[in-house]
Structure formats: C-alpha cells, structure tokens
Short mmCIF file of C-alpha atoms in Angstrom, two decimals:
data_model
loop_
_atom_site.label_atom_id
_atom_site.label_comp_id
_atom_site.label_asym_id
_atom_site.label_seq_id
_atom_site.Cartn_x
_atom_site.Cartn_y
_atom_site.Cartn_z
CA MET A 1370 -8.84 3.34 -18.59
CA PRO A 1371 -12.09 2.02 -17.09
CA ALA A 1372 -12.08 -0.55 -14.32
CA GLY A 1373 -11.63 -4.02 -15.65
CA ALA A 1374 -10.01 -2.81 -18.90
CA ALA A 1375 -6.45 -3.77 -18.12
CA GLY A 1376 -6.36 -6.18 -21.04
CA ASP A 1377 -7.47 -9.67 -22.01
CA ASP A 1378 -4.66 -11.06 -19.85
CA ALA A 1379 -3.88 -8.35 -17.35
CA GLY A 1380 -1.73 -10.77 -15.42
CA LEU A 1381 -1.49 -11.49 -11.74
CA VAL A 1382 -0.62 -9.41 -8.70
CA VAL A 1383 0.50 -11.24 -5.58
CA VAL A 1384 -0.65 -9.52 -2.38
CA VAL A 1385 1.07 -10.40 0.89
CA ASN A 1386 -0.96 -8.70 3.60
CA SER A 1387 -3.22 -9.14 6.59
CA GLN A 1388 -6.68 -10.65 6.28
CA VAL A 1389 -9.65 -9.57 8.39
CA ALA A 1390 -12.94 -11.43 8.59
CA ARG A 1391 -14.85 -8.15 8.72
CA GLY A 1392 -13.63 -4.81 7.46
CA ALA A 1393 -11.90 -2.98 4.63
CA VAL A 1394 -8.26 -3.01 5.67
CA GLY A 1395 -5.15 -4.93 4.69
CA GLY A 1396 -5.60 -7.55 2.02
CA ARG A 1397 -9.31 -6.87 1.65
CA ALA A 1398 -8.67 -3.27 0.59
CA SER A 1399 -5.74 -4.33 -1.61
CA LEU A 1400 -7.75 -6.94 -3.48
CA PHE A 1401 -10.71 -4.60 -3.94
CA ALA A 1402 -8.59 -2.02 -5.76
CA LEU A 1403 -6.58 -4.48 -7.83
CA GLU A 1404 -9.42 -6.74 -8.91
CA ARG A 1405 -11.65 -3.84 -9.86
CA ALA A 1406 -8.72 -2.56 -11.94
CA GLY A 1407 -8.82 -5.81 -13.89
CA PHE A 1408 -6.04 -7.84 -12.29
CA GLU A 1409 -6.21 -11.38 -11.05
CA THR A 1410 -4.90 -11.54 -7.51
CA VAL A 1411 -3.21 -14.06 -5.29
CA LEU A 1412 -3.57 -13.33 -1.57
CA VAL A 1413 -1.03 -14.65 0.91
CA PRO A 1414 -2.33 -13.80 4.41
CA THR A 1415 0.32 -12.81 6.92
CA VAL A 1416 -2.11 -12.84 9.82
CA ILE A 1417 -5.84 -13.50 10.16
CA LEU A 1418 -7.94 -11.32 12.44
CA ALA A 1419 -11.64 -10.97 13.16
CA TRP A 1420 -11.39 -7.22 12.57
CA HIS A 1421 -8.94 -4.33 12.69
CA PRO A 1422 -7.32 -4.06 16.16
CA GLY A 1423 -8.63 -0.50 16.38
CA HIS A 1424 -12.08 -2.01 16.96
CA GLY A 1425 -10.83 -3.98 19.96
CA PRO A 1426 -9.06 -7.25 20.71
CA SER A 1427 -9.72 -10.32 18.59
CA THR A 1428 -8.13 -13.68 17.88
CA ARG A 1429 -4.83 -13.26 16.03
CA SER A 1430 -3.75 -16.21 13.89
CA VAL A 1431 -0.40 -16.25 12.07
CA PRO A 1432 -0.15 -18.97 9.37
CA PRO A 1433 2.05 -21.72 10.84
CA ASP A 1434 3.87 -22.52 7.57
CA PHE A 1435 3.99 -19.14 5.91
CA ALA A 1436 7.38 -19.93 4.33
CA GLY A 1437 5.97 -23.09 2.75
CA LEU A 1438 3.01 -21.22 1.31
CA ILE A 1439 5.35 -18.62 -0.19
CA ALA A 1440 7.61 -21.36 -1.58
CA ASP A 1441 4.64 -22.98 -3.33
CA ILE A 1442 3.73 -19.69 -5.00
CA ALA A 1443 7.36 -18.99 -5.94
CA SER A 1444 7.50 -22.30 -7.83
CA ALA A 1445 4.05 -22.13 -9.44
CA PRO A 1446 3.89 -22.61 -13.23
CA TRP A 1447 1.98 -19.36 -13.62
CA LEU A 1448 4.75 -17.27 -12.01
CA PRO A 1449 5.71 -15.60 -15.34
CA ARG A 1450 2.22 -14.03 -15.40
CA VAL A 1451 2.88 -12.15 -12.17
CA ARG A 1452 3.27 -8.47 -12.95
CA ALA A 1453 3.70 -7.20 -9.42
CA VAL A 1454 4.05 -8.10 -5.77
CA LEU A 1455 2.57 -5.96 -3.01
CA SER A 1456 3.53 -6.55 0.61
CA GLY A 1457 1.93 -4.82 3.56
CA TYR A 1458 1.39 -5.79 7.19
CA LEU A 1459 3.51 -8.66 8.46
CA GLY A 1460 2.44 -10.95 11.28
CA ALA A 1461 5.98 -11.98 12.28
CA ALA A 1462 9.52 -10.84 11.59
CA ALA A 1463 10.37 -14.27 10.14
CA GLN A 1464 7.96 -13.60 7.26
CA ALA A 1465 10.23 -10.97 5.70
CA GLU A 1466 12.81 -13.40 4.30
CA PRO A 1467 10.24 -15.60 2.49
CA VAL A 1468 8.65 -12.47 1.00
CA ALA A 1469 12.08 -11.40 -0.25
CA ARG A 1470 12.59 -14.82 -1.83
CA LEU A 1471 9.23 -14.50 -3.56
CA VAL A 1472 10.20 -11.11 -4.99
CA HIS A 1473 13.45 -12.56 -6.34
CA ALA A 1474 11.58 -15.51 -7.89
CA VAL A 1475 9.04 -13.22 -9.57
CA ARG A 1476 11.80 -11.02 -10.97
CA ALA A 1477 13.64 -14.06 -12.28
CA ALA A 1478 10.48 -15.17 -14.10
CA ARG A 1479 9.51 -11.66 -15.24
CA PRO A 1480 12.28 -9.07 -14.85
CA GLU A 1481 10.00 -6.08 -15.41
CA ALA A 1482 7.67 -7.06 -12.56
CA LEU A 1483 7.25 -4.40 -9.87
CA TYR A 1484 7.54 -4.81 -6.13
CA LEU A 1485 5.68 -2.34 -3.91
CA CYS A 1486 6.49 -2.46 -0.21
CA ASP A 1487 3.92 -0.80 2.02
CA PRO A 1488 5.77 -0.73 5.37
CA VAL A 1489 2.77 -0.98 7.67
CA ILE A 1490 4.43 -0.51 11.05
CA GLY A 1491 2.88 2.47 12.85
CA ASP A 1492 1.37 5.94 12.93
CA HIS A 1493 1.73 9.20 14.84
CA ARG A 1494 1.29 7.30 18.13
CA GLY A 1495 4.33 5.11 17.44
CA LEU A 1496 4.92 1.54 16.29
CA TYR A 1497 1.95 -0.79 16.40
CA VAL A 1498 3.98 -3.86 15.42
CA ALA A 1499 6.78 -5.50 17.37
CA PRO A 1500 10.15 -3.76 16.86
CA ASP A 1501 11.65 -6.85 15.22
CA ILE A 1502 8.89 -6.83 12.58
CA ALA A 1503 9.51 -3.15 11.84
CA ALA A 1504 13.25 -3.78 11.61
CA ALA A 1505 12.77 -6.75 9.26
CA ILE A 1506 10.66 -4.65 6.92
CA ARG A 1507 13.24 -1.86 7.01
CA ASP A 1508 16.30 -4.05 6.56
CA ILE A 1509 15.02 -6.79 4.23
CA LEU A 1510 12.01 -5.60 2.24
CA VAL A 1511 12.39 -1.85 1.74
CA PRO A 1512 15.82 -2.25 0.05
CA LEU A 1513 14.19 -4.56 -2.55
CA ALA A 1514 11.27 -2.30 -3.42
CA ASP A 1515 10.69 -0.47 -6.67
CA VAL A 1516 8.03 1.54 -4.87
CA VAL A 1517 7.69 2.16 -1.13
CA THR A 1518 4.60 3.76 0.44
CA PRO A 1519 5.16 4.70 4.10
CA ASN A 1520 3.07 7.21 5.96
CA ALA A 1521 5.01 10.16 7.38
CA SER A 1522 5.43 8.52 10.79
CA GLU A 1523 6.68 5.30 9.24
CA LEU A 1524 9.09 7.27 7.08
CA ALA A 1525 10.48 9.00 10.17
CA TRP A 1526 11.04 5.64 11.90
CA LEU A 1527 12.55 3.96 8.85
CA THR A 1528 15.07 6.74 8.32
CA ASP A 1529 15.50 8.01 11.90
CA ARG A 1530 14.75 11.53 10.70
CA GLU A 1531 12.35 14.27 11.67
CA VAL A 1532 9.73 14.93 8.98
CA GLY A 1533 7.77 17.85 10.40
CA THR A 1534 7.65 19.86 7.17
CA PRO A 1535 7.54 18.92 3.46
CA ALA A 1536 11.26 19.52 2.78
CA PRO A 1537 12.46 16.97 5.36
CA VAL A 1538 9.90 14.51 4.02
CA VAL A 1539 11.54 14.73 0.61
CA ASP A 1540 15.02 14.34 2.11
CA ALA A 1541 13.97 11.33 4.18
CA ALA A 1542 12.24 9.72 1.20
CA HIS A 1543 15.45 10.10 -0.81
CA ALA A 1544 17.35 8.48 2.06
CA LEU A 1545 15.33 5.29 1.52
CA GLY A 1546 17.24 4.94 -1.75
CA ARG A 1547 14.33 3.54 -3.74
CA PRO A 1548 13.30 4.51 -7.29
CA LEU A 1549 9.92 5.79 -6.11
CA ALA A 1550 8.54 6.70 -2.69
CA ALA A 1551 4.96 7.81 -2.11
CA VAL A 1552 4.58 9.19 1.40
CA THR A 1553 1.03 9.34 2.70
CA SER A 1554 -0.20 11.86 5.28
CA PRO A 1555 2.78 14.23 4.95
CA PRO A 1556 2.67 17.50 6.95
CA LEU A 1557 0.76 19.83 4.62
CA GLY A 1558 -0.76 22.27 7.07
CA GLU A 1559 -3.94 22.43 9.11
CA GLY A 1560 -6.89 20.71 7.50
CA GLN A 1561 -4.88 19.31 4.59
CA THR A 1562 -3.50 15.85 3.84
CA GLY A 1563 -2.63 13.74 0.80
CA ALA A 1564 0.54 12.11 -0.51
CA ALA A 1565 4.00 13.18 -1.62
CA LEU A 1566 5.68 11.41 -4.53
CA VAL A 1567 9.48 11.46 -4.42
CA ARG A 1568 11.60 10.10 -7.25
CA ALA A 1569 15.21 9.00 -7.01
CA SER A 1570 16.00 11.70 -9.56
CA GLY A 1571 15.07 14.32 -7.00
CA ALA A 1572 11.76 15.44 -8.49
CA ALA A 1573 8.93 15.58 -5.96
CA GLN A 1574 5.22 16.31 -6.18
CA VAL A 1575 2.43 16.50 -3.65
CA ALA A 1576 -1.22 15.64 -4.14
CA ARG A 1577 -3.34 17.28 -1.47
CA HIS A 1578 -6.98 17.32 -0.41
CA PRO A 1579 -8.99 18.31 2.67
CA ALA A 1580 -8.42 16.05 5.66
CA VAL A 1581 -11.33 13.82 6.68
CA PRO A 1582 -11.56 13.77 10.50
CA GLN A 1583 -11.54 10.30 12.07
CA ALA A 1584 -11.39 8.49 8.74
CA PRO A 1585 -11.56 4.70 9.13
CA HIS A 1586 -8.47 2.57 8.76
CA GLY A 1587 -7.62 1.19 5.33
CA THR A 1588 -6.98 4.30 3.25
CA GLY A 1589 -3.25 3.52 3.18
CA ASP A 1590 -3.88 -0.01 1.91
CA LEU A 1591 -6.26 1.35 -0.70
CA PHE A 1592 -3.80 4.04 -1.78
CA ALA A 1593 -0.91 1.58 -2.17
CA ALA A 1594 -2.92 -0.91 -4.22
CA SER A 1595 -4.45 1.82 -6.39
CA LEU A 1596 -1.03 3.35 -7.04
CA LEU A 1597 0.40 -0.04 -7.99
CA ALA A 1598 -2.52 -0.82 -10.30
CA GLU A 1599 -2.01 2.43 -12.21
CA LEU A 1600 1.75 1.93 -12.50
CA VAL A 1601 1.42 -1.66 -13.71
CA ARG A 1602 -1.17 -0.59 -16.28
CA GLY A 1603 1.34 1.89 -17.66
CA ASP A 1604 0.15 5.23 -16.33
CA ASP A 1605 2.84 7.81 -15.67
CA GLU A 1606 3.81 8.39 -12.05
CA THR A 1607 2.08 11.75 -11.74
CA THR A 1608 -1.22 10.37 -13.03
CA ALA A 1609 -0.89 7.35 -10.74
CA LEU A 1610 -0.26 9.60 -7.73
CA ARG A 1611 -3.28 11.78 -8.43
CA HIS A 1612 -5.56 8.81 -9.05
CA ALA A 1613 -4.48 6.86 -5.96
CA THR A 1614 -4.79 9.94 -3.74
CA ALA A 1615 -8.25 10.68 -5.11
CA VAL A 1616 -9.29 7.06 -4.51
CA ALA A 1617 -8.22 7.21 -0.86
CA TYR A 1618 -9.94 10.57 -0.39
CA ALA A 1619 -13.16 9.38 -2.00
CA ALA A 1620 -13.24 6.33 0.27
CA ALA A 1621 -12.60 8.38 3.42
CA ARG A 1622 -15.21 10.95 2.44
CA ALA A 1623 -17.78 8.24 1.66
CA ALA A 1624 -17.22 6.72 5.08
CA ALA A 1625 -17.67 10.11 6.76
CA GLU A 1626 -20.88 10.80 4.84
CA ARG A 1627 -22.29 7.42 5.87
CA GLY A 1628 -21.01 7.60 9.44
CA ALA A 1629 -19.32 4.25 8.78
CA ASP A 1630 -16.65 2.67 10.96
CA GLU A 1631 -15.14 0.95 7.91
CA LEU A 1632 -14.50 2.17 4.37
CA PRO A 1633 -17.70 1.47 2.39
CA LEU A 1634 -15.88 -0.17 -0.52
CA ALA A 1635 -18.79 -2.20 -1.82
CA ALA A 1636 -21.49 0.41 -1.23
CA ASP A 1637 -19.57 3.23 -2.91
CA ALA A 1638 -17.38 1.25 -5.31
CA ALA A 1639 -18.10 3.37 -8.39
CA ALA A 1640 -17.38 6.69 -6.67
CA ILE A 1641 -14.25 5.31 -5.01
CA LEU A 1642 -12.68 3.68 -8.05
CA LYS A 1643 -13.65 6.46 -10.48
CA PRO A 1644 -13.09 9.47 -8.22
CA ASP A 1645 -13.30 13.10 -9.21
CA LEU A 1646 -9.65 13.92 -9.84
CA ALA A 1647 -10.44 17.60 -9.45
CA THR A 1648 -10.78 17.01 -5.69
CA VAL A 1649 -6.99 16.61 -5.53
CA ASP A 1650 -4.60 19.51 -6.05
CA LEU A 1651 -1.23 18.61 -7.55
CA THR A 1652 1.83 20.77 -6.98
CA THR A 1653 5.60 20.44 -7.26
CA LEU A 1654 7.75 20.48 -4.13
#
C-alpha cells in the first residue's frame, strides 16, 4: 500500500516519546514513519532535548505535569479513533503509570487497538537511563504490550539472560511473555544485523542485512514506528518485519552515503519509506 493510502479515516496513533529540537530520533522519527504511512498522530513528549545526547550535553526538560497531559488525552472525545499507542523513551520513572492508564483507556474505547512498547533503555555499553526508569518500563509497560521492540542489549537486561547467539534471543523474547517481540540488532554474525521476530506461538524469523558502520541514532525508533504502521494497516507479521527492517536499513545506508550525523529522513524520504525489500534476507529461526 503506498504511503498515505491507509484509508479515508486511517485513525490516530498516540506516540509517547522523546522530542528533540534538532535530529531524527525519538518522537521525530516515530511521527515521520507514521504520518507518511497515512496516520494522524498525537505526540506526548516525555522529555525535550536540544539534540540526541550522543551529540553532547544539552538542556533536558521533563514536562512538569506529564500525568495531566496524559489524562487529558485519555478523556478526549476522539479516543475511539485511536488505533494504536507507541511508547518509547521515558524521561522519568513516574511517567510509566500514566502511560499504562492511557493504554487501558484506549483499549476501553477501542478494544482492538494495539500497544507497542519500545523499551528504550540502553545498548551494548549498558543502561543509558536511570535504573528506576528501566525498571518501570520492565515492570509496568512491557507486561501491557501487544508488541515489544527491544534491541538485543535491552532484551538481555529486561530478562536477565545472555543473548549472545540467535537461539538465546528467541528464548529470552519468549520469556517476555508478549504476543509479539521484534528484537533489533540480534547477534547474526560479523557484518550482519537486522531484526528477529518472535511470536508467542514459538515461531521465529529473522530479517537480516549488512551492518552499516557508525549508523546515526534513530533507526530503532524508525523500525518500531514502521512495524506498528504496517501491523495497524493489516499487513501480516512477516511482511511488517521485512518492511520495517528494510526501512531502518535504507535510512542508515542513506546517512552513510551522505556522511550525515542524523538520519536524512526528509532528504531521502522516498527511498526510506519505499525501500527495496530485496535488500533484506528473511529466514526462519
């Protein structure tokens, strides 16, 4: 389905994520993928930054009445139009409970609505959020999710398991107990990366592509939003996995070709959102 063809009333997706003034991470990447897929979006910023912390220190502003903002959205008259909620980076542990209440309110208004939890807590270097934030995501939000999209390091922390090879990744993903887990950057061998899709039924697939050295931040946000867009639009899980993986790869490759320090979402929008699916190999684990 072409971008923007999700229907006359595609519905709303509520995104609860970070907001940067400059860059293509967090909520900015999420909204790019979802809006180009044809969905209206509602952004609830969890923290406002000048840029991604990887570029250096900047002012960090957490909304002072985050719970009130969430409560307003949870009681909005348009809530039945919400088809999905996506949560990503949290700015404080106390934000997890309001997000959970929002998910419950959306499901009460529209039972088939999806909730995707992207547990943005760390990478191979360890946690980059406070431990209480990581614990709140693990204990409050992950158990509510229809879809969870950790990277391999986050999966290891969430489950307290080693995930050094594909088989333990599948076992750890099952341990999350969610209907669908899509694990980004699983261990696929030298020069390879991608995503592993693990279903509660036990079936698992991996979408792989060549690794892009020193890819800018934001590919995980882009993957999660792209995966959610495809699932909400009715694509099967395998198709959604391949598309979302190809989107993230196309964005990383475009950044490398341009020598960019951020994903060039606007400059290469067409190539990113309509990627060559043949660049991604799909196999069963």
